[in-house]
Tab-separated table of C-alpha atoms in Angstrom:
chain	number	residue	atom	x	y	z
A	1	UNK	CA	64.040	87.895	142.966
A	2	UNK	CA	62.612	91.761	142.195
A	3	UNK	CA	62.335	92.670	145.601
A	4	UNK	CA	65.651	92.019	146.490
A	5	UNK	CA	68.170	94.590	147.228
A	6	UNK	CA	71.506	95.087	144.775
A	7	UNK	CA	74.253	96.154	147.219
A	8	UNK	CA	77.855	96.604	145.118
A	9	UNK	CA	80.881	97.347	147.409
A	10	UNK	CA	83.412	99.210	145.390
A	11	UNK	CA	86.980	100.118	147.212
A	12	UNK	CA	90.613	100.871	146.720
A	13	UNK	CA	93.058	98.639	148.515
A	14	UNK	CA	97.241	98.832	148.045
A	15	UNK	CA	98.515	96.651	150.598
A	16	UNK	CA	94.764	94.598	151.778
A	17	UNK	CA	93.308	96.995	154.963
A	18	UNK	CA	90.573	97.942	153.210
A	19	UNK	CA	90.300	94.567	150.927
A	20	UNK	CA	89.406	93.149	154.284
A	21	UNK	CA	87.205	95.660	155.269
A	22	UNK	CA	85.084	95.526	152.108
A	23	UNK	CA	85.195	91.630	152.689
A	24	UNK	CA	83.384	92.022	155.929
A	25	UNK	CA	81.013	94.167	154.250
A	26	UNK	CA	80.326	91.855	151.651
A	27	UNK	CA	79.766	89.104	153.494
A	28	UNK	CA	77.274	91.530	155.994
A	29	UNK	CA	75.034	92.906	153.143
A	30	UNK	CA	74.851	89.278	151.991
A	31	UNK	CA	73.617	88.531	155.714
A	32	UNK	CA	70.908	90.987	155.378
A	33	UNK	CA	69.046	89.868	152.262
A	34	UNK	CA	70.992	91.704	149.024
A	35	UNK	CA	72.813	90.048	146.051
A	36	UNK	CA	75.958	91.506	146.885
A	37	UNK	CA	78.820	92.265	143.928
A	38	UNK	CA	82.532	93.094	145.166
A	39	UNK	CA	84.731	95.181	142.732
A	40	UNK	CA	88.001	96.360	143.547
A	41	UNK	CA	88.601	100.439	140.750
A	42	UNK	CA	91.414	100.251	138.507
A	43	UNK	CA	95.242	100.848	139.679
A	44	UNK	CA	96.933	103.857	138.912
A	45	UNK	CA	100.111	103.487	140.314
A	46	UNK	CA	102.825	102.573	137.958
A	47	UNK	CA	104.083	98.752	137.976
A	48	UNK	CA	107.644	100.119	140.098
A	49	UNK	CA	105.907	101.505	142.770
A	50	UNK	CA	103.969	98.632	143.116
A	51	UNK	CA	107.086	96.014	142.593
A	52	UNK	CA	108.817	98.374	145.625
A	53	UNK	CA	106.480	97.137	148.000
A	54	UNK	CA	106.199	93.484	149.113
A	55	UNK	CA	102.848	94.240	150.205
A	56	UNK	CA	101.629	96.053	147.514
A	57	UNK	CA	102.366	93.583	145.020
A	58	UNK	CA	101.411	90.595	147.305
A	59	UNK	CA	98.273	91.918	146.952
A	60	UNK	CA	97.800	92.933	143.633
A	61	UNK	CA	98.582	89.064	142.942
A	62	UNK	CA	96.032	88.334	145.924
A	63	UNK	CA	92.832	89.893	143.934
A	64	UNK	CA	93.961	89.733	140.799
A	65	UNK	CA	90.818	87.991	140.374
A	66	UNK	CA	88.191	90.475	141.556
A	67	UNK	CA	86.705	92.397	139.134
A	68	UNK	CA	87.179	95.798	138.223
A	69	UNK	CA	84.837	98.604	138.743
A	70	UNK	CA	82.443	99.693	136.100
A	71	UNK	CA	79.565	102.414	135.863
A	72	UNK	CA	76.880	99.948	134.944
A	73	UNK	CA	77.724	98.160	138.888
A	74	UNK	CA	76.465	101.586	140.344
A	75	UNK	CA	73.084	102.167	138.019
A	76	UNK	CA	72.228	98.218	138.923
A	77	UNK	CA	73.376	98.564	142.374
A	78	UNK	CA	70.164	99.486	144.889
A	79	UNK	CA	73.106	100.107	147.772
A	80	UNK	CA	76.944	101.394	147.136
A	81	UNK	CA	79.257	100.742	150.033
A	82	UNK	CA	82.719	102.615	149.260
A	83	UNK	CA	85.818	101.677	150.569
A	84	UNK	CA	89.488	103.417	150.244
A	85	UNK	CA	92.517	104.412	152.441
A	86	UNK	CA	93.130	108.304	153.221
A	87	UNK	CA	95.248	110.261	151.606
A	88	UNK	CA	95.525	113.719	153.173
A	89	UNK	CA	92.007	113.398	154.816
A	90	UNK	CA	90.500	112.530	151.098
A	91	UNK	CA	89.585	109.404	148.734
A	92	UNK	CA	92.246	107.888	147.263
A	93	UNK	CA	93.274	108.778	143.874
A	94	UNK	CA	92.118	105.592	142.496
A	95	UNK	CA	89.175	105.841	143.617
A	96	UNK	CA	88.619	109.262	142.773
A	97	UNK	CA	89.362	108.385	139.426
A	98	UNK	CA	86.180	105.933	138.628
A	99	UNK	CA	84.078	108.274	140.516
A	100	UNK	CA	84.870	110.863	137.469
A	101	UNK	CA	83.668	108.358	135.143
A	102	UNK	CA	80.334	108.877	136.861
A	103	UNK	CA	79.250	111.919	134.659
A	104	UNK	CA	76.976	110.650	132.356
A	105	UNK	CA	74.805	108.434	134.927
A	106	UNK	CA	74.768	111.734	137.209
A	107	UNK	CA	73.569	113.980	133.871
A	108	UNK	CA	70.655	110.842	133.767
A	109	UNK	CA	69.820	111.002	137.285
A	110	UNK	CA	70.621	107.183	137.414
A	111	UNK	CA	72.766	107.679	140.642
A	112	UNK	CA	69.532	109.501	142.841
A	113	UNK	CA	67.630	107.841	145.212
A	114	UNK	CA	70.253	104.759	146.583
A	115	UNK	CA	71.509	104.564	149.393
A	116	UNK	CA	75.270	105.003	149.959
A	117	UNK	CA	77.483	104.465	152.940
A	118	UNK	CA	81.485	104.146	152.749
A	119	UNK	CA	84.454	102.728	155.245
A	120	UNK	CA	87.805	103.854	155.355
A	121	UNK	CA	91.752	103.207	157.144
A	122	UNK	CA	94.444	105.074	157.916
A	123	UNK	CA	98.385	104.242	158.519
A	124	UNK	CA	98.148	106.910	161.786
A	125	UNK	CA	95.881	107.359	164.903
A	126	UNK	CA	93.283	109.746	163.440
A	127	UNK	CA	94.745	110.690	160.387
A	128	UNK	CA	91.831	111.534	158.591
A	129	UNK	CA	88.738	109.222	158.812
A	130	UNK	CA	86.315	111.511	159.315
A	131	UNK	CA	87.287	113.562	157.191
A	132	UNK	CA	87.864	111.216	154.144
A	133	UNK	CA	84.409	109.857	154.915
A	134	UNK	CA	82.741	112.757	154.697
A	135	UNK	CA	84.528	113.938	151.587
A	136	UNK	CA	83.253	111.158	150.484
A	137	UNK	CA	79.923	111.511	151.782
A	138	UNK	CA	79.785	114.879	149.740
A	139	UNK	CA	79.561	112.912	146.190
A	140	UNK	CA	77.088	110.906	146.885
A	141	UNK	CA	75.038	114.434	148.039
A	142	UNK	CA	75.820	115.552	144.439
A	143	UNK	CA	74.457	112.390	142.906
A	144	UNK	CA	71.420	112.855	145.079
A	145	UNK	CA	72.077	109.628	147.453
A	146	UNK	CA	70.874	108.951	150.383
A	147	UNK	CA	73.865	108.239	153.229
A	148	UNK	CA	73.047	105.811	155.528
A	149	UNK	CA	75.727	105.672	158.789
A	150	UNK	CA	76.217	103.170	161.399
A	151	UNK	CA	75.372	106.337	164.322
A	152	UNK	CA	76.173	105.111	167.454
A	153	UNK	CA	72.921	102.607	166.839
A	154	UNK	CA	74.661	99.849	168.695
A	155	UNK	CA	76.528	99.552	171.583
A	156	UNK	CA	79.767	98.216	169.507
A	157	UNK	CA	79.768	101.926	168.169
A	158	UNK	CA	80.718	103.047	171.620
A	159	UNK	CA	84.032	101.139	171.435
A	160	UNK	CA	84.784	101.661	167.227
A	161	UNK	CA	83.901	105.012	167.975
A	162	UNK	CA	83.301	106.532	164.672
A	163	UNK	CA	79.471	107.570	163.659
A	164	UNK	CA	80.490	108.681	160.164
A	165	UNK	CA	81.519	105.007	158.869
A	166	UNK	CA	83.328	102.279	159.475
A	167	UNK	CA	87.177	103.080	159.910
A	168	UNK	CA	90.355	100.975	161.287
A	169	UNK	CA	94.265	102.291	161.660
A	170	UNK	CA	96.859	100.327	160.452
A	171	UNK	CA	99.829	101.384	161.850
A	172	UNK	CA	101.323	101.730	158.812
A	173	UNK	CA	99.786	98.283	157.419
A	174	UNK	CA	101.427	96.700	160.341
A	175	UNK	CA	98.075	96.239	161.908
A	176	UNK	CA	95.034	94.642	160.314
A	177	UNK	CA	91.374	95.261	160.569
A	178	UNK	CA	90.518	93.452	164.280
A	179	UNK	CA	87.007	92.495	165.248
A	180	UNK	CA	86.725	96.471	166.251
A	181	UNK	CA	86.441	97.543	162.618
A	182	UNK	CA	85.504	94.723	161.054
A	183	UNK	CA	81.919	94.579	163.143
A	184	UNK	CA	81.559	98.505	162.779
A	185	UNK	CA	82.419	97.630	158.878
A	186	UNK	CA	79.487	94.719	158.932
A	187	UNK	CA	77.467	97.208	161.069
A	188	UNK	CA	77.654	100.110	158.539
A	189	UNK	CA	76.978	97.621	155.062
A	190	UNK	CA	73.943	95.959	157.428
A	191	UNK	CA	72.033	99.583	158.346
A	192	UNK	CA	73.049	100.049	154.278
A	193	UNK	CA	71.144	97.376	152.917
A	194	UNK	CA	68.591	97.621	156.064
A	195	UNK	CA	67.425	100.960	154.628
A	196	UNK	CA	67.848	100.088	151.030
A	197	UNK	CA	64.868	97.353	151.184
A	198	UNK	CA	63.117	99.546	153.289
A	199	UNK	CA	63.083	102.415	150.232
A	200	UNK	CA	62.609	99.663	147.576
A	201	UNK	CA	59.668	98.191	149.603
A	202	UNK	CA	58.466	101.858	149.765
A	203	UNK	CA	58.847	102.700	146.527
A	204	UNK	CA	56.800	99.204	145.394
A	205	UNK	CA	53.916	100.241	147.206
């Protein structure tokens, strides 16, 4: 269908927090109307880091299946929802990584005029959300996006707390994402894909 919005969440997960998370968002764009694709952006980490960590390579195995990341899912995609862990108040590297493959799309202007929104988790209380969205965030003002937030725009925002994007704390990957930041995760992909068929309808007429 033409008029429907394109919505592609792309995130970096080690141990599953933000797998989840970009589930949830996933199945909320889908909710509102858009063909939704989930792709998970390449590993970096070498194969005895990964082996060193139950969880890590539980999940690897987990999602084996879900695609990878390419630069044709963002010049197809209407709406880009983000997803990664912090690391030091920033993007993980991972996901850093196949953002610098954007170059050439940027150089075409292919990456103007969507709408973007991301979600994040940390191990710690705090450590970082905010910030790593809005690092974030600052990208998608170099491609030209247009960042769409979940605000405080419903009264579930009053308890998740964050206005930036969806965000959850682990404890260290002790703790996964409760109904908290999983509705403030389906919330933020929603008010995504909300204003993404608003533009497209705008642009049609």
């Amino acid at each position: 269908m033409d008029g429907q919005v394109k919505a592609a969440v792309i995130y970096y997960s080690a141990t599953g927090i933000t797998y989840q998370m970009a589930q949830a968002a996933v199945e909320a764009a889908g909710e509102a109307g858009a063909e939704v694709r989930l792709r998970k952006v390449r590993e970096l980490a070498p194969d005895e880091a990964i082996r060193s960590n139950s969880g890590w390579q539980a999940h690897r195995l987990e999602t084996q299946d879900v695609m990878e990341a390419q630069p044709d899912d963002l010049s197809w995609a209407d709406v880009v929802i983000m997803g990664s862990p912090t690391r030091y108040g920033m993007i993980a590297a991972q996901l850093k990584q196949f953002i610098d493959t954007t170059g050439p799309l940027w150089a075409q202007g292919a990456l103007a005029n969507k709408v973007y929104t991301g979600f994040t988790s940390t191990a710690t209380l705090h450590g970082g959300q905010e910030a790593t969205l809005l690092s974030l965030y600052t990208v998608f003002y170099h491609w030209g996006g247009i960042v769409v937030t979940p605000g405080y725009t419903d009264p579930s925002q009053f308890v998740a707390g964050n206005p930036y994007g969806a965000s959850h704390t682990s404890n260290n990957g002790e703790n996964p994402p409760d109904h908290v930041a999983l509705g403030a995760t389906a919330l933020t992909a929603k008010r995504a894909v909300q204003m993404g068929a608003a533009l497209k309808k705008g642009l049609a007429g």
